Tab-separated table of C-alpha atoms and ligand atoms in Angstrom:
chain	number	residue	atom	x	y	z
A	715	MET	CA	-18.411	28.171	38.373
A	716	THR	CA	-22.047	28.377	37.396
A	717	ALA	CA	-23.456	31.205	35.318
A	718	LEU	CA	-27.100	32.172	35.709
A	719	LEU	CA	-28.285	34.153	32.718
A	720	ALA	CA	-31.638	35.571	31.685
A	721	GLN	CA	-32.614	36.124	28.068
A	722	ILE	CA	-35.257	38.382	26.588
A	723	SER	CA	-35.815	39.040	22.902
A	724	ASP	CA	-37.856	40.915	20.341
A	725	LEU	CA	-39.067	43.828	22.434
A	726	HIS	CA	-39.988	45.766	19.251
A	727	LEU	CA	-40.159	49.022	21.186
A	728	ASP	CA	-42.135	51.404	18.978
A	729	GLY	CA	-43.224	54.173	21.327
A	730	THR	CA	-46.601	52.555	22.046
A	731	ALA	CA	-47.759	52.074	25.606
A	732	ARG	CA	-48.290	48.368	24.903
A	733	ALA	CA	-44.676	47.712	23.897
A	734	THR	CA	-43.326	49.769	26.795
A	735	ARG	CA	-45.601	48.085	29.336
A	736	ARG	CA	-44.581	44.575	28.302
A	737	ALA	CA	-40.852	45.327	28.411
A	738	VAL	CA	-41.103	47.144	31.747
A	739	ARG	CA	-43.088	44.252	33.244
A	740	VAL	CA	-40.335	41.753	32.436
A	741	MET	CA	-37.534	44.030	33.592
A	742	ASP	CA	-39.378	44.710	36.867
A	743	TYR	CA	-39.653	40.946	37.364
A	744	LEU	CA	-35.928	40.421	36.750
A	745	ARG	CA	-34.874	43.315	38.998
A	746	ALA	CA	-37.038	41.941	41.832
A	747	LEU	CA	-35.537	38.428	41.852
A	748	PRO	CA	-34.145	37.511	45.283
A	749	ARG	CA	-30.991	36.238	43.565
A	750	PRO	CA	-29.989	38.546	40.731
A	751	VAL	CA	-28.961	36.956	37.450
A	752	ASP	CA	-25.312	37.260	36.454
A	753	ALA	CA	-26.348	38.956	33.203
A	754	LEU	CA	-29.278	39.546	30.880
A	755	LEU	CA	-28.976	38.733	27.174
A	756	VAL	CA	-31.194	40.702	24.783
A	757	THR	CA	-31.195	38.939	21.435
A	758	GLY	CA	-32.292	41.599	18.977
A	759	ASP	CA	-35.318	43.396	17.547
A	760	ILE	CA	-34.962	45.748	20.477
A	761	ALA	CA	-36.491	48.607	18.452
A	762	ASP	CA	-39.296	48.154	15.951
A	763	HIS	CA	-38.264	50.819	13.414
A	764	GLY	CA	-34.674	51.457	14.489
A	765	ASP	CA	-35.267	55.101	15.440
A	766	GLU	CA	-32.942	56.767	17.944
A	767	ALA	CA	-35.932	57.565	20.177
A	768	GLU	CA	-36.717	53.845	20.414
A	769	TYR	CA	-33.157	53.137	21.577
A	770	GLU	CA	-33.268	55.991	24.065
A	771	GLU	CA	-36.339	54.359	25.570
A	772	ALA	CA	-34.653	50.937	25.438
A	773	ALA	CA	-31.626	52.300	27.304
A	774	GLN	CA	-33.917	53.487	30.092
A	775	ILE	CA	-36.005	50.320	30.281
A	776	LEU	CA	-32.964	48.017	30.205
A	777	THR	CA	-31.149	49.787	33.044
A	778	ALA	CA	-30.460	47.120	35.682
A	779	PRO	CA	-28.133	46.260	38.551
A	780	PHE	CA	-26.761	43.356	36.442
A	781	PRO	CA	-24.951	43.552	33.073
A	782	VAL	CA	-27.251	43.799	30.053
A	783	LEU	CA	-25.723	42.344	26.869
A	784	THR	CA	-27.349	43.050	23.521
A	785	CYS	CA	-27.139	42.134	19.871
A	786	PRO	CA	-29.107	43.665	16.997
A	787	GLY	CA	-31.954	42.062	15.039
A	788	ASN	CA	-33.420	42.656	11.606
A	789	HIS	CA	-35.627	45.478	12.922
A	790	ASP	CA	-32.641	47.256	14.441
A	791	VAL	CA	-30.609	49.868	12.581
A	792	ARG	CA	-26.898	49.729	13.287
A	793	ALA	CA	-26.191	53.463	13.324
A	794	ALA	CA	-28.968	54.335	15.771
A	795	TYR	CA	-28.376	51.163	17.824
A	796	ARG	CA	-24.698	52.049	18.199
A	797	LYS	CA	-25.313	55.661	19.124
A	798	ALA	CA	-28.478	55.720	21.208
A	799	LEU	CA	-28.316	52.331	22.951
A	800	LEU	CA	-24.607	51.508	23.233
A	801	GLY	CA	-23.057	54.985	23.169
A	802	LEU	CA	-20.501	53.806	20.605
A	803	ALA	CA	-18.851	55.808	17.858
A	804	PRO	CA	-20.884	56.021	14.658
A	805	GLY	CA	-20.444	53.427	11.951
A	806	ASP	CA	-22.335	50.794	10.050
A	807	ARG	CA	-20.048	47.790	10.455
A	808	PRO	CA	-21.292	44.766	12.425
A	809	VAL	CA	-21.581	45.303	16.176
A	810	ASN	CA	-19.886	42.303	17.827
A	811	GLN	CA	-19.101	42.322	21.535
A	812	VAL	CA	-17.644	39.781	23.958
A	813	HIS	CA	-18.523	39.854	27.648
A	814	HIS	CA	-16.904	37.857	30.438
A	815	ILE	CA	-19.613	36.823	32.888
A	816	ALA	CA	-19.156	34.414	35.799
A	817	GLY	CA	-16.273	32.598	34.122
A	818	THR	CA	-18.060	32.344	30.761
A	819	ALA	CA	-17.304	34.217	27.546
A	820	ILE	CA	-20.531	35.419	25.954
A	821	LEU	CA	-20.206	36.490	22.332
A	822	MET	CA	-23.035	38.787	21.246
A	823	CYS	CA	-22.829	38.715	17.466
A	824	ASP	CA	-24.345	40.822	14.708
A	825	SER	CA	-26.133	38.532	12.240
A	826	THR	CA	-28.065	41.302	10.504
A	827	ILE	CA	-27.957	42.190	6.832
A	828	PRO	CA	-29.109	45.823	6.652
A	829	GLY	CA	-32.507	45.996	4.933
A	830	HIS	CA	-33.151	42.231	5.065
A	831	ASP	CA	-35.068	39.934	7.401
A	832	GLU	CA	-32.787	36.967	6.901
A	833	GLY	CA	-29.413	36.951	8.639
A	834	ARG	CA	-25.822	36.111	7.958
A	835	LEU	CA	-22.633	36.127	9.963
A	836	ASP	CA	-20.408	37.978	7.515
A	837	THR	CA	-16.690	37.404	6.976
A	838	GLU	CA	-15.739	40.081	9.490
A	839	THR	CA	-17.997	38.606	12.176
A	840	LEU	CA	-16.917	34.996	11.571
A	841	GLY	CA	-13.284	36.120	11.806
A	842	TRP	CA	-14.021	38.008	15.011
A	843	ILE	CA	-15.735	34.947	16.550
A	844	ASP	CA	-12.775	32.733	15.652
A	845	ALA	CA	-10.165	35.168	16.993
A	846	THR	CA	-12.142	35.862	20.176
A	847	LEU	CA	-12.538	32.153	20.951
A	848	ARG	CA	-8.847	31.472	20.257
A	849	GLU	CA	-7.761	34.121	22.762
A	850	LEU	CA	-9.717	32.653	25.677
A	851	PRO	CA	-7.840	30.875	28.454
A	852	ASP	CA	-8.012	27.076	28.420
A	853	GLY	CA	-11.089	25.748	30.146
A	854	THR	CA	-13.189	28.879	29.609
A	855	PRO	CA	-16.612	27.967	28.215
A	856	ALA	CA	-18.327	30.198	25.681
A	857	LEU	CA	-21.858	30.938	24.518
A	858	ILE	CA	-22.680	32.474	21.160
A	859	ALA	CA	-25.803	34.612	20.769
A	860	PHE	CA	-27.260	36.343	17.712
A	861	HIS	CA	-30.689	37.061	16.257
A	862	GLN	CA	-31.772	34.726	13.424
A	863	PRO	CA	-31.893	30.973	14.206
A	864	PRO	CA	-29.526	28.926	12.018
A	865	VAL	CA	-31.983	26.022	11.591
A	866	GLU	CA	-35.551	25.484	10.358
A	867	LEU	CA	-38.134	25.792	13.113
A	868	HIS	CA	-40.932	24.437	10.908
A	869	HIS	CA	-42.889	27.655	10.679
A	870	PRO	CA	-42.851	29.593	7.386
A	871	MET	CA	-42.381	33.001	9.020
A	872	PRO	CA	-39.120	32.494	10.934
A	873	ASP	CA	-37.938	29.935	8.396
A	874	SER	CA	-38.098	32.496	5.595
A	875	GLY	CA	-35.807	34.824	7.560
A	876	ARG	CA	-33.356	32.461	9.197
A	877	LEU	CA	-29.556	32.590	9.245
A	878	GLU	CA	-28.123	31.944	5.788
A	879	HIS	CA	-25.015	29.824	5.272
A	880	PRO	CA	-25.210	28.182	8.698
A	881	GLU	CA	-22.528	25.738	7.562
A	882	GLU	CA	-19.965	28.539	7.987
A	883	LEU	CA	-20.790	28.843	11.674
A	884	ALA	CA	-21.018	25.058	12.079
A	885	ALA	CA	-17.476	24.684	10.727
A	886	LEU	CA	-16.266	27.317	13.166
A	887	LEU	CA	-17.946	25.577	16.097
A	888	ASP	CA	-16.358	22.276	15.071
A	889	ALA	CA	-12.995	23.967	15.667
A	890	HIS	CA	-14.056	25.385	19.032
A	891	PRO	CA	-15.443	22.751	21.389
A	892	ARG	CA	-15.511	25.355	24.180
A	893	VAL	CA	-18.765	26.754	22.704
A	894	ALA	CA	-21.450	25.159	24.874
A	895	ALA	CA	-24.581	26.422	23.092
A	896	VAL	CA	-26.036	28.823	20.565
A	897	ILE	CA	-28.760	31.255	21.674
A	898	THR	CA	-31.023	33.246	19.332
A	899	GLY	CA	-34.275	35.181	19.134
A	900	HIS	CA	-36.298	36.346	16.077
A	901	ALA	CA	-38.838	33.497	15.970
A	902	HIS	CA	-41.147	34.943	18.650
A	903	THR	CA	-41.634	31.462	20.080
A	904	ALA	CA	-39.711	29.605	22.764
A	905	ALA	CA	-38.036	26.711	20.970
A	906	ALA	CA	-35.173	24.258	21.337
A	907	SER	CA	-33.206	22.351	18.724
A	908	ILE	CA	-29.657	21.238	17.962
A	909	PHE	CA	-27.013	22.994	15.858
A	910	ALA	CA	-23.480	21.714	15.245
A	911	ALA	CA	-24.024	19.150	18.022
A	912	ARG	CA	-24.856	21.873	20.558
A	913	PRO	CA	-28.108	22.996	22.095
A	914	LEU	CA	-29.753	25.686	19.994
A	915	ILE	CA	-32.060	27.700	22.215
A	916	VAL	CA	-34.551	30.233	20.842
A	917	GLY	CA	-35.813	32.767	23.349
A	918	PRO	CA	-39.483	33.797	23.459
A	919	ALA	CA	-40.516	37.318	22.464
A	920	ILE	CA	-41.629	40.203	24.609
A	921	THR	CA	-43.931	41.729	21.982
A	922	TRP	CA	-46.122	38.899	20.651
A	923	THR	CA	-46.001	35.110	20.381
A	924	LEU	CA	-45.893	33.119	17.162
A	925	ARG	CA	-48.843	30.774	16.680
A	926	LEU	CA	-47.676	27.536	15.126
A	927	PRO	CA	-49.125	26.351	11.799
A	928	TRP	CA	-51.149	23.644	13.504
A	929	GLU	CA	-52.541	26.182	15.993
A	930	SER	CA	-53.818	28.881	13.641
A	931	ASP	CA	-53.377	30.555	10.269
A	932	GLN	CA	-52.966	33.880	12.105
A	933	PRO	CA	-49.320	33.955	13.222
A	934	ALA	CA	-49.287	36.805	15.754
A	935	ASP	CA	-50.850	36.115	19.146
A	936	LEU	CA	-50.962	39.448	20.962
A	937	ASP	CA	-52.726	38.041	24.014
A	938	GLN	CA	-50.039	35.733	25.380
A	939	PRO	CA	-47.908	37.342	28.082
A	940	PRO	CA	-44.303	38.392	27.493
A	941	ALA	CA	-41.842	35.652	28.380
A	942	LEU	CA	-38.157	35.099	29.072
A	943	ALA	CA	-35.617	32.319	29.380
A	944	PHE	CA	-33.251	31.477	32.213
A	945	HIS	CA	-30.045	29.719	31.165
A	946	ILE	CA	-27.768	27.939	33.619
A	947	LEU	CA	-24.299	26.979	32.416
A	948	ASP	CA	-22.935	24.623	35.043
A	949	ASN	CA	-19.365	23.682	35.863
A	950	THR	CA	-19.555	20.737	33.446
A	951	HIS	CA	-20.370	23.298	30.699
A	952	ARG	CA	-23.870	21.878	30.294
A	953	LEU	CA	-26.651	24.317	29.531
A	954	THR	CA	-30.084	24.056	31.133
A	955	THR	CA	-32.873	26.417	30.079
A	956	HIS	CA	-36.117	27.284	31.854
A	957	TYR	CA	-38.793	29.396	30.213
A	958	ARG	CA	-41.009	31.767	32.178
A	959	ALA	CA	-44.039	33.801	31.148
A	960	VAL	CA	-44.414	37.043	33.110
A	961	LEU	CA	-48.096	37.725	33.775
B	740	LIG	FE1	-38.876	40.158	16.118
B	741	LIG	FE1	-36.388	39.458	13.966
């Protein structure tokens, strides 16, 4: 079976018309595709301040005829994210969710440390990932998604807030060859690398695009269009990613 997934990230919805317009533009594009995606992954920084009103807007904008899978980012606030976006019971523990999409297990993991930009998969989340992967039927591929990339991207901004203790996740992936790739956001630039011998794919941002150090000293480019990624996981469990700007 082949899974066709879209990924958006870093909407930073803040109540401004600009943020709303950019998110709506991308969702309109996805809803109008002649072949709908099997699911949309939203890899964090959905709200800019973590207010309930921002999640109420996000819930409206992200309404779609395909499943929408989310994880929080460093700008998200667990309590409001749980209540106003997911409709879950209150609480401040990590929000980890597994979804079964087109024969693939997609683990949307909470890598946030409340009040910090950098991320970490805490003991509870690492245990949940391990147990969830162990319970899957033989032959079921998995994807793991969370917010902060676990490797250097060679830009001081995302590198100062990346996933800490990535060796803990790498050890877990070594024990679970069914994990085909790791997917993140946070960097506001479409990027690709390798982590634990898997593809590490970083989705572009909706809100603004990161200028690279050799492009400019001013990191935030507000003029580039919002962008998304399409991921195809084929029946050999190989991931292919296409990036698309939405003008
Ligand atoms: Fe962000
Ligand atoms: Fe972020």
